[in-house]
Coordinates of C-alpha atoms in Angstrom, one line a residue:
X1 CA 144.6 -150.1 -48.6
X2 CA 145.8 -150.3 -45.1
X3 CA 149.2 -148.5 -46.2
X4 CA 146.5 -145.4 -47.8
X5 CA 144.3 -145.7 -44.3
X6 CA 147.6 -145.6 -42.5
X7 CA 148.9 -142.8 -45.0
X8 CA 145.0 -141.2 -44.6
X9 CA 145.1 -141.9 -41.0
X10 CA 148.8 -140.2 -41.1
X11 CA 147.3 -137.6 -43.1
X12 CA 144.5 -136.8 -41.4
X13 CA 146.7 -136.7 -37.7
X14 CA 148.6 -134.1 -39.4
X15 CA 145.6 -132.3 -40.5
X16 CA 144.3 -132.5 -37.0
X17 CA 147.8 -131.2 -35.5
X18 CA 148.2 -129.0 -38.4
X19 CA 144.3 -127.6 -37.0
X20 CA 145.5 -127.8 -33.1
X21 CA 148.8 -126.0 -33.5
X22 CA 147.3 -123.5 -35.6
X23 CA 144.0 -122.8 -33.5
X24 CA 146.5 -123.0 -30.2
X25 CA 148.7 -120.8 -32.2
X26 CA 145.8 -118.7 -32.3
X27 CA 144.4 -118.5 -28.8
X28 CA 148.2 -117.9 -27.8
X29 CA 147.2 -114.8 -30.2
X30 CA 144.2 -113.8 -29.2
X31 CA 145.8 -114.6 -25.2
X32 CA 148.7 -112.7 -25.8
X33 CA 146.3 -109.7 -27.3
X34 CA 144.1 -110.1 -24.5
X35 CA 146.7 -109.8 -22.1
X36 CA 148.4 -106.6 -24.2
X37 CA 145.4 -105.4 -23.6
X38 CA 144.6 -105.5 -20.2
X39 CA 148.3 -105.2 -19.5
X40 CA 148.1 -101.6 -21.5
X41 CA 144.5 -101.1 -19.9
X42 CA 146.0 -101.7 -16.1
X43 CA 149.0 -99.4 -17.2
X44 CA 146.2 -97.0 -18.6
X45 CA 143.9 -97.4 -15.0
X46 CA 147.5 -96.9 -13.1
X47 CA 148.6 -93.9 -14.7
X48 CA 145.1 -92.8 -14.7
X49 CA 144.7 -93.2 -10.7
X50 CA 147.6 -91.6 -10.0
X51 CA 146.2 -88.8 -12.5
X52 CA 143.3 -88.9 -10.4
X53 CA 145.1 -89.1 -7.2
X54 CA 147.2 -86.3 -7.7
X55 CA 144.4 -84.2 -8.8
X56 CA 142.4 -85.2 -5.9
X57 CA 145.1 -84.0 -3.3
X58 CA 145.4 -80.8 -5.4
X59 CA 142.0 -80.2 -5.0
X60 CA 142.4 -81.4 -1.3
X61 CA 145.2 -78.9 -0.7
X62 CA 143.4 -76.4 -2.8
X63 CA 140.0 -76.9 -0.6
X64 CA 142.4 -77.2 2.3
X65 CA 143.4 -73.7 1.6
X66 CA 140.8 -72.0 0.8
X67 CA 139.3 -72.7 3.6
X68 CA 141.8 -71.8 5.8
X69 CA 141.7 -68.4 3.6
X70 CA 138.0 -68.4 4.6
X71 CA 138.6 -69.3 8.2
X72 CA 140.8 -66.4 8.3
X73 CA 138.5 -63.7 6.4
X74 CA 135.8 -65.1 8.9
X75 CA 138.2 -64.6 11.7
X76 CA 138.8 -61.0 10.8
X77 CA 135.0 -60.3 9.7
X78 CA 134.4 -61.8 13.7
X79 CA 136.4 -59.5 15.1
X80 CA 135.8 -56.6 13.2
X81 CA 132.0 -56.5 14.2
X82 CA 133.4 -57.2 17.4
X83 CA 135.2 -54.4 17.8
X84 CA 132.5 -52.4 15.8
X85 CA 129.8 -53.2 18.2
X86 CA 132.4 -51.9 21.1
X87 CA 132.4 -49.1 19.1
X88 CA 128.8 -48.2 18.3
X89 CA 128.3 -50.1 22.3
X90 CA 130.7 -47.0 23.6
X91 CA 128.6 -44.1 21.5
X92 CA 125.7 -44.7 22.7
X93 CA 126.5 -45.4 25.9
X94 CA 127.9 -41.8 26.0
X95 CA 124.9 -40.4 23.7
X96 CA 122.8 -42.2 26.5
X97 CA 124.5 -40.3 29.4
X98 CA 125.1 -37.2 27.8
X99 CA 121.4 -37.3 26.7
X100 CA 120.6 -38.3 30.5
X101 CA 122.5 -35.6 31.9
X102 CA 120.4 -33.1 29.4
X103 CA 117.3 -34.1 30.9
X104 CA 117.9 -34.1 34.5
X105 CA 119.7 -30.5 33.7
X106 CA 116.0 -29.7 32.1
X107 CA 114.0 -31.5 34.6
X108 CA 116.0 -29.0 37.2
X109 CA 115.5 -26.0 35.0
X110 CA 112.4 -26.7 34.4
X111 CA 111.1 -28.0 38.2
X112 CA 113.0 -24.6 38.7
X113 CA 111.0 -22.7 36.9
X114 CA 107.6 -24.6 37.4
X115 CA 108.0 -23.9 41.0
X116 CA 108.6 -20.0 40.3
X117 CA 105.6 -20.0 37.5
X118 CA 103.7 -21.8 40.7
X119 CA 104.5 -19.1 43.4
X120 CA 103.7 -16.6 40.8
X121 CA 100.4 -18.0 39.7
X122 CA 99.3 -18.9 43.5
X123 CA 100.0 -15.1 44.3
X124 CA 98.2 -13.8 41.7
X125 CA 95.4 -16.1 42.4
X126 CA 95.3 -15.1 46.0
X127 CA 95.6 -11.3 44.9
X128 CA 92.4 -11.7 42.7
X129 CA 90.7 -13.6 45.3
X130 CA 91.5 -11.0 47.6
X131 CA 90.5 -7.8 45.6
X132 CA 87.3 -9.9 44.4
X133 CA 86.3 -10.9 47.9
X134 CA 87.0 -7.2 48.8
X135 CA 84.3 -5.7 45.7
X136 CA 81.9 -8.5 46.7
X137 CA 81.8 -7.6 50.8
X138 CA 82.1 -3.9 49.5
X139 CA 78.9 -4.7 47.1
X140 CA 77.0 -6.4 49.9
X141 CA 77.9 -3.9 52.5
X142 CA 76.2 -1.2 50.5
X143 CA 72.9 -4.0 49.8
X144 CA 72.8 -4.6 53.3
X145 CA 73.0 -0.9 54.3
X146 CA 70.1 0.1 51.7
X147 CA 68.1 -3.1 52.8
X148 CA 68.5 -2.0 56.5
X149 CA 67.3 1.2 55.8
X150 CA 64.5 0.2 53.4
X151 CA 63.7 -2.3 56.2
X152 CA 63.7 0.0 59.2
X153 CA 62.0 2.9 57.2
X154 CA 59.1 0.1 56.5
X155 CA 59.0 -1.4 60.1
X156 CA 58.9 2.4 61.1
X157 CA 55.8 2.8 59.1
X158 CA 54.7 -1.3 60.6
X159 CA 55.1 0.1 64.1
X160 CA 52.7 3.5 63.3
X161 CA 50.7 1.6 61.8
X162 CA 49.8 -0.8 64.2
X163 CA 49.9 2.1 67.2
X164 CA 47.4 3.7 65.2
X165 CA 45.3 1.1 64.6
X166 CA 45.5 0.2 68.7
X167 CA 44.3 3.6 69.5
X168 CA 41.7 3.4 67.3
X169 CA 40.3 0.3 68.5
X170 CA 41.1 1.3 72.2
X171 CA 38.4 4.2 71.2
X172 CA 35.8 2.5 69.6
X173 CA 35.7 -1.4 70.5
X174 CA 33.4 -1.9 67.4
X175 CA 36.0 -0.6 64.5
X176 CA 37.4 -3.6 62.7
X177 CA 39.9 -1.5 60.8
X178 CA 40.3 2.3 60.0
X179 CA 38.7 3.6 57.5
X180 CA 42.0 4.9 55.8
X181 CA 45.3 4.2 56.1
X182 CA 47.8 6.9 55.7
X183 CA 50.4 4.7 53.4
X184 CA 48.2 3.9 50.5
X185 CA 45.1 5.9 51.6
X186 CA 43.3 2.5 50.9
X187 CA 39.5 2.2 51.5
X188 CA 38.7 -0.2 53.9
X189 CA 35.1 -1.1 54.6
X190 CA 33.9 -2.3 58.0
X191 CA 30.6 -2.9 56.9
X192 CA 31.3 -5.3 53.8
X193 CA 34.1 -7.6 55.3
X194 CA 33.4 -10.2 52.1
X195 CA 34.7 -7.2 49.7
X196 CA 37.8 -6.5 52.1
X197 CA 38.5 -10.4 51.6
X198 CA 38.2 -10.0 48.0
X199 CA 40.0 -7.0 47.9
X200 CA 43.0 -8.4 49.6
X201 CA 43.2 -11.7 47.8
X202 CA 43.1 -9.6 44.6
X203 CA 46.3 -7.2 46.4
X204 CA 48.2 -10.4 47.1
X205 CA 47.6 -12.7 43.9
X206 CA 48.7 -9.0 41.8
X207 CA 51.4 -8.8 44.3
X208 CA 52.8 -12.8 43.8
X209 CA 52.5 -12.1 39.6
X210 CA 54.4 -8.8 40.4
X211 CA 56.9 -10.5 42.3
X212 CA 57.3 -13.3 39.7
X213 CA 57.9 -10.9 36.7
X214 CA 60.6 -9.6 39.3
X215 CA 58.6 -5.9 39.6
X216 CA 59.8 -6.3 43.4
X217 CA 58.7 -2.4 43.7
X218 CA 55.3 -2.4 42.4
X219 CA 55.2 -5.9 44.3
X220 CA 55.9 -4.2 47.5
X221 CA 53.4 -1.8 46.9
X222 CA 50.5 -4.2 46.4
X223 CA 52.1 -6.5 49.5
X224 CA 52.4 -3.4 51.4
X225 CA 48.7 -2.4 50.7
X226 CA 47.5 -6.0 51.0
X227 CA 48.7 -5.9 54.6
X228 CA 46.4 -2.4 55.4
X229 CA 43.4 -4.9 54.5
X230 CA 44.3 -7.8 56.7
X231 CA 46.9 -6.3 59.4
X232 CA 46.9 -10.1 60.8
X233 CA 48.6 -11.2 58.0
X234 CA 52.6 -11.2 59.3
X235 CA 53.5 -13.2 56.8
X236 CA 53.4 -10.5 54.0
X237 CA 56.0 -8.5 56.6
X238 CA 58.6 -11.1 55.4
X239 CA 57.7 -10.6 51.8
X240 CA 58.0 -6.8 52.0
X241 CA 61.4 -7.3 53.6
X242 CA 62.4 -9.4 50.9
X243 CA 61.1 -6.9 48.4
X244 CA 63.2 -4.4 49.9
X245 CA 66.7 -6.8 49.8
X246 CA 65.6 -7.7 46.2
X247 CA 65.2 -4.0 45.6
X248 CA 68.4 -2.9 46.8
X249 CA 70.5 -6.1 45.0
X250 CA 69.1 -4.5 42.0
X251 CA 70.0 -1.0 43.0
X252 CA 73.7 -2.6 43.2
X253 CA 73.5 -4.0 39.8
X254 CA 73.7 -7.7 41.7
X255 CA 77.0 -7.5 42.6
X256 CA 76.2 -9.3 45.3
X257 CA 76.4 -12.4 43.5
X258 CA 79.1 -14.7 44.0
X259 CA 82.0 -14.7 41.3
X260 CA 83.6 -18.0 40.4
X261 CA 87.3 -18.0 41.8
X262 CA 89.8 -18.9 39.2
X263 CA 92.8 -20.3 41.0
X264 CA 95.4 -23.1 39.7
X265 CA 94.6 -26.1 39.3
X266 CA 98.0 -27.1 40.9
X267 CA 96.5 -25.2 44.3
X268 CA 93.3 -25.9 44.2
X269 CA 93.1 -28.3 46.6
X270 CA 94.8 -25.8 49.2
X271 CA 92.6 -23.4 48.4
X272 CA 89.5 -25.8 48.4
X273 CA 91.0 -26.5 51.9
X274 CA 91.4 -23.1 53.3
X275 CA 87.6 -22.3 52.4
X276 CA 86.2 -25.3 53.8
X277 CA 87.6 -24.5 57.0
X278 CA 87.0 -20.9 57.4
X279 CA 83.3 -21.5 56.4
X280 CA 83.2 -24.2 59.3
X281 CA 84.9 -21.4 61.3
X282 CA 82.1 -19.0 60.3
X283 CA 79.6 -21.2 60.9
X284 CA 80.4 -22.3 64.3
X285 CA 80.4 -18.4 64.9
X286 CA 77.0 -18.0 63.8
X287 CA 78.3 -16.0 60.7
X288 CA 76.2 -18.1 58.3
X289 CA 76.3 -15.4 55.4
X290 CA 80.3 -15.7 55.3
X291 CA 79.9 -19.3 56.3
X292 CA 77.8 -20.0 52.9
X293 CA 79.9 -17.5 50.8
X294 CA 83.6 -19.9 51.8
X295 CA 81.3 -22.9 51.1
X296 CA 80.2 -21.5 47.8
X297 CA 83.5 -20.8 46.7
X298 CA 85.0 -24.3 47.9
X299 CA 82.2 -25.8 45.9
X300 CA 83.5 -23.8 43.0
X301 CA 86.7 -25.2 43.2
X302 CA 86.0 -28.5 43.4
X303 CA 82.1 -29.1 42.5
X304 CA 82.0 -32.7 43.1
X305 CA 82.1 -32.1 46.7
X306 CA 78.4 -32.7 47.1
X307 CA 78.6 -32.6 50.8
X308 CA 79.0 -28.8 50.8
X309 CA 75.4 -29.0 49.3
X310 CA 73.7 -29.8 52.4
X311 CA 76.4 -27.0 54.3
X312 CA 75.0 -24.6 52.2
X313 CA 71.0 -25.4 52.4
X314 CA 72.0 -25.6 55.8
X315 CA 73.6 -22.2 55.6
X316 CA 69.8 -20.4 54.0
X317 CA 67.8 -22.5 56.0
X318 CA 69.7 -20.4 59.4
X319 CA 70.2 -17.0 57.1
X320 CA 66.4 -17.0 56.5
X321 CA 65.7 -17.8 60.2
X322 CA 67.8 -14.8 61.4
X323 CA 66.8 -12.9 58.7
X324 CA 62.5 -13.4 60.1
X325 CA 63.9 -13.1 64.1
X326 CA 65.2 -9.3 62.3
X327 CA 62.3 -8.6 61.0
X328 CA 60.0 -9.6 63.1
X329 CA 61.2 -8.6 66.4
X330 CA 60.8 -4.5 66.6
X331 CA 57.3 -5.4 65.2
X332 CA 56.5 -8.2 68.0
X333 CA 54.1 -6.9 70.3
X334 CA 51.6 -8.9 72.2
X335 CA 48.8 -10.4 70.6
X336 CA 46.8 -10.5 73.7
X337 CA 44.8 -7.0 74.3
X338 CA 45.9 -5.7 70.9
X339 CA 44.1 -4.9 67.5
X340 CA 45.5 -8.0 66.2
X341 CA 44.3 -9.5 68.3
X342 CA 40.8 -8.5 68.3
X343 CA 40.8 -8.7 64.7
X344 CA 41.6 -12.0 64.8
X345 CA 39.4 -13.0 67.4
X346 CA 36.5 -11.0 65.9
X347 CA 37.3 -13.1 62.3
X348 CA 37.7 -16.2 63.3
X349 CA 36.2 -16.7 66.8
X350 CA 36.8 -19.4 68.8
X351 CA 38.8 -22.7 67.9
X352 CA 41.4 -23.8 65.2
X353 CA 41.5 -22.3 62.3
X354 CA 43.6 -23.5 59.3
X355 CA 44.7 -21.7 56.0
X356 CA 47.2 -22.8 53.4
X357 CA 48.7 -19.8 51.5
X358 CA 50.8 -20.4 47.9
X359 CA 53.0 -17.2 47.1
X360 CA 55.8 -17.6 44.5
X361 CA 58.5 -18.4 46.9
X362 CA 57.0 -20.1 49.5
X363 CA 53.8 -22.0 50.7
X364 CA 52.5 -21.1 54.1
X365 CA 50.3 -22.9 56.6
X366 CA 48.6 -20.7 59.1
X367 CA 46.9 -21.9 61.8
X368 CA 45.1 -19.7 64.3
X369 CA 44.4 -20.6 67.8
X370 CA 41.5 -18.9 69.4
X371 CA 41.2 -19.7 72.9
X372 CA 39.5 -17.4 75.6
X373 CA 39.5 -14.4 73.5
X374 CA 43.0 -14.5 72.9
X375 CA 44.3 -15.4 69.5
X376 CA 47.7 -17.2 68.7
X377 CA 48.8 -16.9 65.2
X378 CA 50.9 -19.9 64.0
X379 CA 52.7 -20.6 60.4
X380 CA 54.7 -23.2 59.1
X381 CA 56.6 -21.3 55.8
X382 CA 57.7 -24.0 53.3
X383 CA 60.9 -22.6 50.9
X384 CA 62.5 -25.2 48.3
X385 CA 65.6 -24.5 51.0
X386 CA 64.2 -25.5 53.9
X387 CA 60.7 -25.0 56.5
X388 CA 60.8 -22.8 59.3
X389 CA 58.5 -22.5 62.1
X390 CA 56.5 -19.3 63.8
X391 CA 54.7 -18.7 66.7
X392 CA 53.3 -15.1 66.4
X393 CA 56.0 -13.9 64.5
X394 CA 59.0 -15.5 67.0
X395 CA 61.0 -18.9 65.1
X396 CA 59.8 -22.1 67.2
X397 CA 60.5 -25.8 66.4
X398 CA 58.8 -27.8 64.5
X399 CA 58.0 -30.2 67.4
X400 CA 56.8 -27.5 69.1
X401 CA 54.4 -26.2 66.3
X402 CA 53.3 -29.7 65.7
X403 CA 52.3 -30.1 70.1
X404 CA 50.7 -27.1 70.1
X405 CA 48.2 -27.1 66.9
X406 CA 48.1 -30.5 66.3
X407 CA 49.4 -30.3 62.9

């Protein structure tokens, strides 16, 4: 029994080893295949990196080149828009000039001409200005020659008239009026002075509708026969004298009127200038007619200047003035010891008398002053131009009407 438990024992050692050596045998194996393995996987991983290596400084180099390629192309693109900007630069810089040079050649041309189209222009403007200015002084020259005579041929008849009348009165201190005139061969009644009145206020309101309608002739006639009635009426002189200037403008087709100047607009402030100042030059010499005509014009020219307004009211308001010291003074003849005189005296007896008159044109305030037998005739004529002042017939001032009938 021991010699089988040693033989067992022996047995089973040998068993063990047998087991030992072969499982050592095989983790040598399974070593040895482990290490094949990762020796053929490192030689795999080696040849692979240097696969890898080689392909990554191939793509280096490639990259590498290519960009130097690009660097170049880039280099070349650079200085190729470079130089094409110097190009395009260069053309326009010379279209710029050449185009500069064109213009200021133009500009000269044309400055050139404008200044001859100008001096052309202003002398043609001048030339009409001239030849107008002549037909319109022409025009007024012929007016104021057939107004002087209509108003001379009337102040003939005025001054008859009125010597008539004085001889008539000087005979018989009782006669208020003749008993016919020779103008109109008007009846005038010295024994129903209420129906001359009416008779005259009937003369002068036909006369103002006449006048309004612009019948100027038929309006002088009833003016004119008016004034037989009431022979202290001067006012109604100045309305026959305007009939007559009315008359004559229409005789002349009004060519008296004041043409508008056309002039260029490049020289119309020269020409605005040289009217302004020969008006004030005709002004200062009294010539108020040419005065207003220059001022007219100017105003034409340029009608924002609205201080050449008041130059030409001031110009009617002195035309108008002369034009009643004309026609009043080869009528004036003292009130005092005359048949005015006594008329008025014998009307209105004595103290202040006051009247307001409306006519078309006008309004008129007429005072008369009776004072030991002697009869002053006052009137204060209101235009829309102006108010002008009279003492029997003669242009006063207003301060002076205002002192001596206290109105």
């Amino acid at each position: 029994k021991a010699d089988l438990d040693a033989k067992n024992k022996l047995a089973e050692d040998a068993k063990n080893q047998a087991n030992e050596a072969n499982a050592k045998a095989k983790a040598d194996a399974e070593a040895k295949i482990k290490a094949d393995a990762e020796a053929k996987q490192k030689l795999e991983n080696e040849s692979k990196s240097k696969a890898q290596l080689a392909a990554d400084a191939a793509k280096a180099k490639a990259d590498a080149e290519a960009k130097q390629k690009a660097d170049a192309l880039a280099k070349n693109k650079i200085d190729a828009d470079a130089k094409a900007q110097l190009l395009a630069d260069a053309a326009k810089a010379k279209a710029d000039a050449e185009a500069k040079a064109k213009a200021e050649t133009d500009a000269k041309n044309n400055s050139s001409k404008t200044a001859a189209e100008k001096a052309l222009a202003d002398a043609k403007a001048l030339a009409d200005a001239k030849a107008q200015k002549k037909l319109e002084n022409d025009a007024k020259l012929k007016a104021a020659q057939v107004a002087k005579a209509l108003a001379e041929e009337e102040m003939r008849k005025e001054n008859l008239r009125k010597a008539k009348l004085a001889a008539e009165i000087a005979a018989n201190k009782n006669v208020i009026a003749p008993k016919k005139t020779e103008a109109s061969g008007i009846k005038i009644s010295t024994e129903n002075k209420a129906a001359n009145d009416e008779l005259f206020k009937q003369k002068v309101t036909q006369a103002n509708a006449d006048f309004i309608d612009k019948n100027y002739l038929k309006a002088k006639v009833e003016y004119v026969e008016a004034k037989e009635l009431k022979p202290s009426a001067v006012y109604l002189t100045f309305n026959i004298v305007e009939c007559n200037r009315l008359l004559a403008l229409q005789q002349n087709g009004g060519a008296t009127k004041i043409a508008k100047t056309t002039v260029n607009t490049d020289n119309t402030d020269e020409l605005f200038n040289t009217k302004v100042n020969q008006g004030n030059t005709d002004f200062s010499a009294k010539e108020y007619a040419k005065a207003k005509e220059n001022y007219i014009e100017a105003k034409q020219l340029k009608p924002s200047a609205i201080a050449l307004s008041s130059k030409i009211n001031e110009c009617n308001k002195l035309i108008a003035q002369q034009a009643n010291q004309a026609a009043f003074k080869p009528a004036q003849v003292a009130l005092e010891n005359s048949a005015e005189n006594n008329a008025l005296v014998t009307k209105y007896g004595e103290g202040v008398h006051t009247e307001n008159i409306d006519e078309p044109n006008k309004k008129t305030l007429q005072v008369i002053v009776v004072k030991n037998n002697r009869a002053i005739e006052y009137k204060k004529i209101m235009y829309k131009y102006g108010t002008y002042y009279f003492k029997n017939g003669v242009s006063i001032a207003s301060d002076v009407f205002a002192k001596e009938t206290g109105k």
